Amino acid sequence: MSNDAVANAANMVQAAASADDGDVATLVEPSGAQGAAHAEELPPWDVTPSAGLAAATRPAARASAFDDAPATSARFAAPAQREAHPAPAAATPATRDSNRRVSDMPPDDIPMWLDSEGNGDGDAAADAALWSIVRDADPAPSRPALPGVETLDWDALTERVANCRLCGLCEKRTQTVFGVGDREADWLLVGEAPGQQEDLQGEPFVGQAGKLLDNMLRASALARGENVYIANVLKCRPPNNRDPEADEVASCEPYLKRQVALLKPRVIVVMGRFAAQSILRTQASIASLRGRVHEYEGVPVIVTYHPAYLLRSLPDKAKAWTDWCLARATYEAVCETTPDNKPTAN
């Protein structure tokens, strides 16, 4: 490079340092023979000085987020000029839309005109309009709604309960406890909720309470699985065997109601205070509910004590026996009324 070219380059740097523009330095184009000499020494792939300077003096407002020109020019500006530079104007809705960060967008919907910081090419109005197209686009088609519980058969209902996540009890269950027994039974026994052993084995009324229930059934000329179906109000175990909450009962009730509709029992025996209050929608005590015939979904209901309670309160076993005698008498009366066909529950 000639001495004249070196001097010309030095003059250009000095002019850039003394520029008044706080964002982009204005370069002074050489003229005359010095400019021509400098042009002759440029590599063949380079632009002419005038074209290069025109690109260098592009307004800062058109600089993209990938462009280092604003930061570079700020280094050449005097400290006083940088401090005096006015603060950016308050963002408008259009600029806020155009400056959305990529993290705010769906991963597959990042527009090509937005950079990694969510900035556009400087045209805020155009960016906002283009972003609105993406934002207002039709969402992906949703999954089809599941069939109503009232339309399910036994197998579909069992599967629905096994995959149920309608309440928080699903988070800590080992498995759901759907029910067990004869699906054409005349007798439906309903308990409150699964206990620890029921949660582990997936069957209602196991353990000591289950053994006592089996003895009570034999005394009534019945047997588990023979003309008897056993279920619970809740299909999942509440933590620490606490009383179920209202939303948990509401989530499970359609399942029990559908079991009744499919089974069409002649009589329902409800065991335990909570089960009785949930099915009969009452806050009455179990003592006031015993000894009478109630109704659920058109089926006669007899209320008695839960077998687990009877294990702790042996004197009440005699009272429970009278409840089972009432259930047997109610069943025989229903059979006399409808000897050929089971009553319709729905």
mmCIF file of C-alpha atoms in Angstrom:
data_model
loop_
_atom_site.group_PDB
_atom_site.id
_atom_site.type_symbol
_atom_site.label_atom_id
_atom_site.label_comp_id
_atom_site.label_asym_id
_atom_site.label_seq_id
_atom_site.Cartn_x
_atom_site.Cartn_y
_atom_site.Cartn_z
ATOM 1 C CA MET A 1 0.000 0.000 0.000
ATOM 2 C CA SER A 2 1.342 3.473 -0.935
ATOM 3 C CA ASN A 3 1.992 6.263 1.527
ATOM 4 C CA ASP A 4 -0.921 8.192 0.068
ATOM 5 C CA ALA A 5 -3.295 5.269 0.740
ATOM 6 C CA VAL A 6 -2.069 4.974 4.330
ATOM 7 C CA ALA A 7 -2.635 8.671 4.889
ATOM 8 C CA ASN A 8 -6.065 8.475 3.311
ATOM 9 C CA ALA A 9 -7.063 5.591 5.634
ATOM 10 C CA ALA A 10 -5.856 7.548 8.649
ATOM 11 C CA ASN A 11 -7.952 10.535 7.601
ATOM 12 C CA MET A 12 -11.000 8.295 7.318
ATOM 13 C CA VAL A 13 -10.537 6.898 10.864
ATOM 14 C CA GLN A 14 -10.027 10.410 12.244
ATOM 15 C CA ALA A 15 -13.219 11.580 10.534
ATOM 16 C CA ALA A 16 -15.130 8.627 12.010
ATOM 17 C CA ALA A 17 -13.919 9.431 15.525
ATOM 18 C CA SER A 18 -15.045 13.043 15.267
ATOM 19 C CA ALA A 19 -18.495 12.286 13.816
ATOM 20 C CA ASP A 20 -21.460 13.862 15.549
ATOM 21 C CA ASP A 21 -23.798 10.871 15.124
ATOM 22 C CA GLY A 22 -23.921 8.872 18.365
ATOM 23 C CA ASP A 23 -25.071 5.650 16.662
ATOM 24 C CA VAL A 24 -23.233 5.323 13.344
ATOM 25 C CA ALA A 25 -19.959 7.007 12.377
ATOM 26 C CA THR A 26 -19.993 8.933 9.101
ATOM 27 C CA LEU A 27 -16.982 8.117 6.976
ATOM 28 C CA VAL A 28 -15.581 10.742 4.640
ATOM 29 C CA GLU A 29 -15.093 9.500 1.132
ATOM 30 C CA PRO A 30 -11.703 10.411 -0.376
ATOM 31 C CA SER A 31 -11.734 12.382 -3.551
ATOM 32 C CA GLY A 32 -9.504 13.128 -6.454
ATOM 33 C CA ALA A 33 -6.362 11.295 -7.316
ATOM 34 C CA GLN A 34 -5.971 9.879 -3.797
ATOM 35 C CA GLY A 35 -9.368 8.223 -4.061
ATOM 36 C CA ALA A 36 -8.539 6.800 -7.461
ATOM 37 C CA ALA A 37 -5.204 5.476 -6.208
ATOM 38 C CA HIS A 38 -6.917 3.895 -3.248
ATOM 39 C CA ALA A 39 -9.512 2.290 -5.528
ATOM 40 C CA GLU A 40 -6.772 0.757 -7.633
ATOM 41 C CA GLU A 41 -5.315 -0.983 -4.566
ATOM 42 C CA LEU A 42 -8.614 -2.569 -3.450
ATOM 43 C CA PRO A 43 -8.896 -6.337 -4.018
ATOM 44 C CA PRO A 44 -11.037 -7.339 -7.002
ATOM 45 C CA TRP A 45 -13.883 -8.716 -4.796
ATOM 46 C CA ASP A 46 -14.172 -5.495 -2.758
ATOM 47 C CA VAL A 47 -16.585 -2.649 -3.448
ATOM 48 C CA THR A 48 -15.697 0.825 -4.474
ATOM 49 C CA PRO A 49 -15.156 3.320 -1.662
ATOM 50 C CA SER A 50 -18.428 5.122 -2.404
ATOM 51 C CA ALA A 51 -20.472 1.904 -2.321
ATOM 52 C CA GLY A 52 -18.759 0.714 0.842
ATOM 53 C CA LEU A 53 -19.330 4.008 2.580
ATOM 54 C CA ALA A 54 -22.989 4.010 1.591
ATOM 55 C CA ALA A 55 -23.399 0.630 3.277
ATOM 56 C CA ALA A 56 -21.491 1.796 6.359
ATOM 57 C CA THR A 57 -23.766 4.815 6.777
ATOM 58 C CA ARG A 58 -26.959 2.774 6.862
ATOM 59 C CA PRO A 59 -29.372 4.191 9.514
ATOM 60 C CA ALA A 60 -29.148 2.422 12.845
ATOM 61 C CA ALA A 61 -32.928 1.886 12.861
ATOM 62 C CA ARG A 62 -32.516 -0.588 9.974
ATOM 63 C CA ALA A 63 -29.788 -2.601 11.706
ATOM 64 C CA SER A 64 -30.766 -6.161 12.540
ATOM 65 C CA ALA A 65 -30.006 -7.926 15.793
ATOM 66 C CA PHE A 66 -27.134 -9.741 14.021
ATOM 67 C CA ASP A 67 -25.485 -6.431 13.049
ATOM 68 C CA ASP A 68 -22.688 -5.152 15.311
ATOM 69 C CA ALA A 69 -22.687 -1.680 13.710
ATOM 70 C CA PRO A 70 -24.467 0.167 16.565
ATOM 71 C CA ALA A 71 -22.170 -1.324 19.207
ATOM 72 C CA THR A 72 -19.061 -0.753 17.074
ATOM 73 C CA SER A 73 -19.913 2.861 16.310
ATOM 74 C CA ALA A 74 -20.649 3.506 19.961
ATOM 75 C CA ARG A 75 -17.048 2.642 20.779
ATOM 76 C CA PHE A 76 -15.829 5.398 18.435
ATOM 77 C CA ALA A 77 -18.173 8.002 19.932
ATOM 78 C CA ALA A 78 -16.901 10.318 22.671
ATOM 79 C CA PRO A 79 -18.073 9.522 26.244
ATOM 80 C CA ALA A 80 -20.045 12.752 26.460
ATOM 81 C CA GLN A 81 -21.829 11.934 23.239
ATOM 82 C CA ARG A 82 -22.768 8.450 24.488
ATOM 83 C CA GLU A 83 -24.212 9.835 27.712
ATOM 84 C CA ALA A 84 -26.182 12.492 25.850
ATOM 85 C CA HIS A 85 -27.754 9.977 23.539
ATOM 86 C CA PRO A 86 -31.533 10.028 24.182
ATOM 87 C CA ALA A 87 -33.181 7.064 25.899
ATOM 88 C CA PRO A 88 -35.142 4.760 23.631
ATOM 89 C CA ALA A 89 -38.801 5.581 23.206
ATOM 90 C CA ALA A 90 -41.389 3.629 25.190
ATOM 91 C CA ALA A 91 -42.444 0.401 23.535
ATOM 92 C CA THR A 92 -45.766 0.415 21.733
ATOM 93 C CA PRO A 93 -48.018 -2.642 21.337
ATOM 94 C CA ALA A 94 -46.719 -3.074 17.810
ATOM 95 C CA THR A 95 -43.077 -3.053 18.899
ATOM 96 C CA ARG A 96 -43.820 -5.304 21.832
ATOM 97 C CA ASP A 97 -45.340 -7.832 19.443
ATOM 98 C CA SER A 98 -42.416 -7.541 17.057
ATOM 99 C CA ASN A 99 -39.936 -8.017 19.895
ATOM 100 C CA ARG A 100 -41.462 -11.162 21.332
ATOM 101 C CA ARG A 101 -38.748 -13.450 22.588
ATOM 102 C CA VAL A 102 -38.399 -16.860 21.008
ATOM 103 C CA SER A 103 -39.180 -18.491 24.378
ATOM 104 C CA ASP A 104 -42.700 -17.031 24.147
ATOM 105 C CA MET A 105 -43.391 -18.791 20.865
ATOM 106 C CA PRO A 106 -44.249 -22.410 20.130
ATOM 107 C CA PRO A 107 -40.977 -24.187 19.201
ATOM 108 C CA ASP A 108 -42.162 -25.072 15.697
ATOM 109 C CA ASP A 109 -43.694 -21.660 14.982
ATOM 110 C CA ILE A 110 -40.653 -19.341 15.077
ATOM 111 C CA PRO A 111 -41.062 -17.120 11.998
ATOM 112 C CA MET A 112 -38.091 -16.923 9.661
ATOM 113 C CA TRP A 113 -38.094 -13.136 9.792
ATOM 114 C CA LEU A 114 -37.440 -13.129 13.558
ATOM 115 C CA ASP A 115 -33.935 -13.561 14.932
ATOM 116 C CA SER A 116 -32.845 -15.468 18.044
ATOM 117 C CA GLU A 117 -33.901 -12.558 20.257
ATOM 118 C CA GLY A 118 -37.336 -12.298 18.677
ATOM 119 C CA ASN A 119 -36.482 -9.043 16.876
ATOM 120 C CA GLY A 120 -37.563 -8.265 13.344
ATOM 121 C CA ASP A 121 -35.846 -6.512 10.498
ATOM 122 C CA GLY A 122 -36.675 -3.075 11.875
ATOM 123 C CA ASP A 123 -40.143 -2.669 10.382
ATOM 124 C CA ALA A 124 -42.227 -2.998 13.553
ATOM 125 C CA ALA A 125 -45.595 -2.696 11.822
ATOM 126 C CA ALA A 126 -44.754 -5.392 9.273
ATOM 127 C CA ASP A 127 -43.342 -7.684 11.957
ATOM 128 C CA ALA A 128 -46.455 -7.261 14.102
ATOM 129 C CA ALA A 129 -48.708 -8.044 11.154
ATOM 130 C CA LEU A 130 -46.726 -11.147 10.238
ATOM 131 C CA TRP A 131 -46.605 -12.334 13.836
ATOM 132 C CA SER A 132 -50.381 -11.929 14.113
ATOM 133 C CA ILE A 133 -50.753 -14.406 11.249
ATOM 134 C CA VAL A 134 -48.837 -17.023 13.215
ATOM 135 C CA ARG A 135 -50.533 -16.146 16.499
ATOM 136 C CA ASP A 136 -54.053 -16.292 15.069
ATOM 137 C CA ALA A 137 -53.515 -19.428 12.990
ATOM 138 C CA ASP A 138 -55.936 -22.286 13.544
ATOM 139 C CA PRO A 139 -54.742 -24.504 16.423
ATOM 140 C CA ALA A 140 -53.872 -28.126 15.910
ATOM 141 C CA PRO A 141 -56.922 -30.362 15.889
ATOM 142 C CA SER A 142 -57.809 -31.600 19.374
ATOM 143 C CA ARG A 143 -58.281 -35.215 20.272
ATOM 144 C CA PRO A 144 -61.813 -36.513 19.922
ATOM 145 C CA ALA A 145 -63.813 -36.481 23.139
ATOM 146 C CA LEU A 146 -64.094 -39.769 24.988
ATOM 147 C CA PRO A 147 -67.464 -41.519 24.866
ATOM 148 C CA GLY A 148 -69.746 -40.757 27.777
ATOM 149 C CA VAL A 149 -69.520 -43.081 30.779
ATOM 150 C CA GLU A 150 -73.194 -43.882 30.341
ATOM 151 C CA THR A 151 -72.419 -45.518 26.968
ATOM 152 C CA LEU A 152 -69.654 -47.891 28.137
ATOM 153 C CA ASP A 153 -69.946 -51.639 28.527
ATOM 154 C CA TRP A 154 -68.225 -53.575 31.313
ATOM 155 C CA ASP A 155 -64.842 -53.883 29.598
ATOM 156 C CA ALA A 156 -64.747 -50.272 28.414
ATOM 157 C CA LEU A 157 -65.833 -49.060 31.851
ATOM 158 C CA THR A 158 -63.101 -51.121 33.521
ATOM 159 C CA GLU A 159 -60.506 -49.596 31.205
ATOM 160 C CA ARG A 160 -61.824 -46.064 31.759
ATOM 161 C CA VAL A 161 -61.568 -46.453 35.530
ATOM 162 C CA ALA A 162 -58.067 -47.933 35.292
ATOM 163 C CA ASN A 163 -56.871 -44.857 33.368
ATOM 164 C CA CYS A 164 -58.897 -42.300 35.311
ATOM 165 C CA ARG A 165 -57.108 -39.111 36.391
ATOM 166 C CA LEU A 166 -60.072 -36.921 37.263
ATOM 167 C CA CYS A 167 -58.958 -36.220 40.842
ATOM 168 C CA GLY A 168 -55.769 -36.138 42.877
ATOM 169 C CA LEU A 169 -56.178 -39.671 44.241
ATOM 170 C CA CYS A 170 -54.651 -41.019 41.027
ATOM 171 C CA GLU A 171 -51.252 -39.599 41.996
ATOM 172 C CA LYS A 172 -50.575 -42.026 44.875
ATOM 173 C CA ARG A 173 -52.626 -45.085 44.037
ATOM 174 C CA THR A 174 -51.029 -48.431 43.311
ATOM 175 C CA GLN A 175 -53.978 -49.364 41.117
ATOM 176 C CA THR A 176 -57.670 -48.703 40.862
ATOM 177 C CA VAL A 177 -60.170 -51.020 42.549
ATOM 178 C CA PHE A 178 -62.995 -51.379 40.061
ATOM 179 C CA GLY A 179 -65.062 -54.185 41.587
ATOM 180 C CA VAL A 180 -65.324 -57.943 41.614
ATOM 181 C CA GLY A 181 -67.995 -60.592 41.293
ATOM 182 C CA ASP A 182 -70.803 -61.831 39.101
ATOM 183 C CA ARG A 183 -71.707 -59.260 36.427
ATOM 184 C CA GLU A 184 -75.255 -60.626 36.308
ATOM 185 C CA ALA A 185 -75.722 -60.716 40.076
ATOM 186 C CA ASP A 186 -78.931 -59.774 41.882
ATOM 187 C CA TRP A 187 -77.005 -58.453 44.885
ATOM 188 C CA LEU A 188 -74.731 -55.388 44.799
ATOM 189 C CA LEU A 189 -72.619 -54.650 47.873
ATOM 190 C CA VAL A 190 -71.110 -51.156 48.060
ATOM 191 C CA GLY A 191 -68.335 -50.095 50.421
ATOM 192 C CA GLU A 192 -66.692 -46.751 51.010
ATOM 193 C CA ALA A 193 -63.194 -46.749 49.474
ATOM 194 C CA PRO A 194 -60.228 -49.098 49.043
ATOM 195 C CA GLY A 195 -57.897 -49.633 51.983
ATOM 196 C CA GLN A 196 -54.210 -50.452 51.866
ATOM 197 C CA GLN A 197 -54.633 -54.120 50.987
ATOM 198 C CA GLU A 198 -57.342 -53.358 48.422
ATOM 199 C CA ASP A 199 -55.007 -50.820 46.783
ATOM 200 C CA LEU A 200 -52.251 -53.447 46.580
ATOM 201 C CA GLN A 201 -54.425 -56.318 45.340
ATOM 202 C CA GLY A 202 -56.939 -54.403 43.214
ATOM 203 C CA GLU A 203 -59.944 -56.142 44.823
ATOM 204 C CA PRO A 204 -62.451 -54.735 47.330
ATOM 205 C CA PHE A 205 -62.898 -56.174 50.833
ATOM 206 C CA VAL A 206 -59.765 -58.264 51.381
ATOM 207 C CA GLY A 207 -57.952 -58.853 54.651
ATOM 208 C CA GLN A 208 -59.778 -59.314 57.956
ATOM 209 C CA ALA A 209 -62.729 -57.148 56.950
ATOM 210 C CA GLY A 210 -63.111 -59.220 53.775
ATOM 211 C CA LYS A 211 -63.109 -62.460 55.739
ATOM 212 C CA LEU A 212 -65.854 -61.152 58.015
ATOM 213 C CA LEU A 213 -67.882 -60.081 54.975
ATOM 214 C CA ASP A 214 -67.538 -63.577 53.480
ATOM 215 C CA ASN A 215 -68.882 -65.052 56.729
ATOM 216 C CA MET A 216 -71.837 -62.651 56.670
ATOM 217 C CA LEU A 217 -72.587 -63.633 53.078
ATOM 218 C CA ARG A 218 -72.551 -67.339 53.913
ATOM 219 C CA ALA A 219 -74.959 -66.706 56.784
ATOM 220 C CA SER A 220 -77.291 -65.088 54.228
ATOM 221 C CA ALA A 221 -76.988 -68.028 51.791
ATOM 222 C CA LEU A 222 -74.722 -65.976 49.514
ATOM 223 C CA ALA A 223 -71.093 -66.212 48.389
ATOM 224 C CA ARG A 224 -68.554 -63.822 46.900
ATOM 225 C CA GLY A 225 -68.762 -64.025 43.128
ATOM 226 C CA GLU A 226 -71.980 -66.080 43.120
ATOM 227 C CA ASN A 227 -74.951 -63.838 42.461
ATOM 228 C CA VAL A 228 -73.054 -61.086 44.311
ATOM 229 C CA TYR A 229 -71.053 -58.138 42.950
ATOM 230 C CA ILE A 230 -68.880 -55.983 45.266
ATOM 231 C CA ALA A 231 -67.733 -52.411 44.555
ATOM 232 C CA ASN A 232 -66.812 -49.179 46.320
ATOM 233 C CA VAL A 233 -67.985 -45.590 46.052
ATOM 234 C CA LEU A 234 -64.374 -44.581 45.307
ATOM 235 C CA LYS A 235 -62.107 -46.526 43.006
ATOM 236 C CA CYS A 236 -58.826 -45.189 44.462
ATOM 237 C CA ARG A 237 -57.514 -45.263 48.024
ATOM 238 C CA PRO A 238 -57.565 -41.949 49.934
ATOM 239 C CA PRO A 239 -54.281 -41.214 51.761
ATOM 240 C CA ASN A 240 -54.203 -42.700 55.275
ATOM 241 C CA ASN A 241 -57.739 -44.031 54.696
ATOM 242 C CA ARG A 242 -59.228 -40.587 55.321
ATOM 243 C CA ASP A 243 -62.811 -39.756 54.370
ATOM 244 C CA PRO A 244 -63.104 -38.976 50.652
ATOM 245 C CA GLU A 245 -63.588 -35.349 49.643
ATOM 246 C CA ALA A 246 -66.538 -33.977 47.707
ATOM 247 C CA ASP A 247 -64.685 -33.599 44.380
ATOM 248 C CA GLU A 248 -63.375 -37.161 44.653
ATOM 249 C CA VAL A 249 -66.889 -38.525 45.171
ATOM 250 C CA ALA A 250 -68.187 -36.447 42.264
ATOM 251 C CA SER A 251 -65.442 -37.834 39.995
ATOM 252 C CA CYS A 252 -66.199 -41.468 40.864
ATOM 253 C CA GLU A 253 -69.990 -41.370 41.093
ATOM 254 C CA PRO A 254 -70.587 -41.779 37.325
ATOM 255 C CA TYR A 255 -68.600 -45.032 37.440
ATOM 256 C CA LEU A 256 -70.708 -46.500 40.249
ATOM 257 C CA LYS A 257 -73.894 -45.298 38.587
ATOM 258 C CA ARG A 258 -72.871 -47.043 35.364
ATOM 259 C CA GLN A 259 -72.052 -50.238 37.269
ATOM 260 C CA VAL A 260 -75.570 -50.196 38.697
ATOM 261 C CA ALA A 261 -77.061 -49.610 35.231
ATOM 262 C CA LEU A 262 -75.098 -52.520 33.742
ATOM 263 C CA LEU A 263 -75.696 -54.883 36.643
ATOM 264 C CA LYS A 264 -79.389 -54.086 37.223
ATOM 265 C CA PRO A 265 -79.351 -55.557 40.740
ATOM 266 C CA ARG A 266 -82.507 -56.396 42.682
ATOM 267 C CA VAL A 267 -81.103 -55.064 45.959
ATOM 268 C CA ILE A 268 -78.131 -52.923 47.075
ATOM 269 C CA VAL A 269 -76.503 -53.296 50.488
ATOM 270 C CA VAL A 270 -74.510 -50.202 51.453
ATOM 271 C CA MET A 271 -71.854 -50.747 54.121
ATOM 272 C CA GLY A 272 -70.516 -47.881 56.194
ATOM 273 C CA ARG A 273 -71.477 -44.320 57.105
ATOM 274 C CA PHE A 274 -69.667 -42.586 54.278
ATOM 275 C CA ALA A 275 -70.962 -44.921 51.574
ATOM 276 C CA ALA A 276 -74.518 -44.478 52.817
ATOM 277 C CA GLN A 277 -74.263 -40.693 52.984
ATOM 278 C CA SER A 278 -72.687 -40.496 49.509
ATOM 279 C CA ILE A 279 -75.182 -42.738 47.745
ATOM 280 C CA LEU A 280 -78.267 -41.378 49.503
ATOM 281 C CA ARG A 281 -77.001 -37.771 49.430
ATOM 282 C CA THR A 282 -77.633 -37.149 53.097
ATOM 283 C CA GLN A 283 -75.760 -36.160 56.242
ATOM 284 C CA ALA A 284 -77.887 -38.391 58.454
ATOM 285 C CA SER A 285 -76.174 -40.784 60.835
ATOM 286 C CA ILE A 286 -75.937 -44.461 60.021
ATOM 287 C CA ALA A 287 -78.071 -45.225 63.063
ATOM 288 C CA SER A 288 -80.951 -43.210 61.589
ATOM 289 C CA LEU A 289 -80.493 -44.760 58.123
ATOM 290 C CA ARG A 290 -80.553 -48.385 59.280
ATOM 291 C CA GLY A 291 -83.780 -50.384 59.487
ATOM 292 C CA ARG A 292 -85.413 -48.709 56.470
ATOM 293 C CA VAL A 293 -85.530 -49.369 52.744
ATOM 294 C CA HIS A 294 -84.055 -46.531 50.669
ATOM 295 C CA GLU A 295 -83.591 -46.225 46.907
ATOM 296 C CA TYR A 296 -80.740 -45.525 44.492
ATOM 297 C CA GLU A 297 -81.230 -45.413 40.730
ATOM 298 C CA GLY A 298 -84.559 -47.191 41.172
ATOM 299 C CA VAL A 299 -83.067 -50.057 43.204
ATOM 300 C CA PRO A 300 -83.925 -50.780 46.889
ATOM 301 C CA VAL A 301 -81.060 -49.903 49.276
ATOM 302 C CA ILE A 302 -80.374 -51.346 52.750
ATOM 303 C CA VAL A 303 -77.829 -49.587 55.005
ATOM 304 C CA THR A 304 -75.622 -51.514 57.428
ATOM 305 C CA TYR A 305 -72.306 -51.240 59.247
ATOM 306 C CA HIS A 306 -68.948 -51.613 57.501
ATOM 307 C CA PRO A 307 -67.210 -54.938 58.317
ATOM 308 C CA ALA A 308 -64.087 -53.058 59.452
ATOM 309 C CA TYR A 309 -66.218 -51.220 62.022
ATOM 310 C CA LEU A 310 -67.709 -54.486 63.254
ATOM 311 C CA LEU A 311 -64.205 -55.828 63.914
ATOM 312 C CA ARG A 312 -63.780 -52.999 66.440
ATOM 313 C CA SER A 313 -67.360 -53.015 67.773
ATOM 314 C CA LEU A 314 -68.359 -56.642 68.308
ATOM 315 C CA PRO A 315 -71.709 -55.878 70.046
ATOM 316 C CA ASP A 316 -72.975 -54.240 66.845
ATOM 317 C CA LYS A 317 -72.678 -57.519 64.933
ATOM 318 C CA ALA A 318 -76.164 -58.396 66.119
ATOM 319 C CA LYS A 319 -77.498 -55.135 64.687
ATOM 320 C CA ALA A 320 -75.760 -55.855 61.404
ATOM 321 C CA TRP A 321 -77.423 -59.258 61.278
ATOM 322 C CA THR A 322 -80.843 -57.628 61.448
ATOM 323 C CA ASP A 323 -79.821 -55.420 58.518
ATOM 324 C CA TRP A 324 -78.918 -58.475 56.448
ATOM 325 C CA CYS A 325 -82.235 -60.086 57.337
ATOM 326 C CA LEU A 326 -84.003 -56.931 56.089
ATOM 327 C CA ALA A 327 -81.965 -57.084 52.869
ATOM 328 C CA ARG A 328 -82.947 -60.735 52.345
ATOM 329 C CA ALA A 329 -86.646 -59.952 52.909
ATOM 330 C CA THR A 330 -86.456 -56.992 50.500
ATOM 331 C CA TYR A 331 -84.783 -59.164 47.866
ATOM 332 C CA GLU A 332 -87.440 -61.847 48.109
ATOM 333 C CA ALA A 333 -90.187 -59.234 47.836
ATOM 334 C CA VAL A 334 -88.627 -57.834 44.666
ATOM 335 C CA CYS A 335 -88.300 -61.325 43.193
ATOM 336 C CA GLU A 336 -91.994 -61.952 43.839
ATOM 337 C CA THR A 337 -92.890 -58.660 42.135
ATOM 338 C CA THR A 338 -90.667 -59.241 39.082
ATOM 339 C CA PRO A 339 -90.100 -62.996 38.952
ATOM 340 C CA ASP A 340 -88.897 -63.198 35.354
ATOM 341 C CA ASN A 341 -87.072 -59.964 34.626
ATOM 342 C CA LYS A 342 -84.675 -57.967 36.741
ATOM 343 C CA PRO A 343 -85.751 -54.361 37.424
ATOM 344 C CA THR A 344 -84.392 -51.696 35.097
ATOM 345 C CA ALA A 345 -81.939 -49.380 36.832
ATOM 346 C CA ASN A 346 -81.796 -46.586 34.261
#
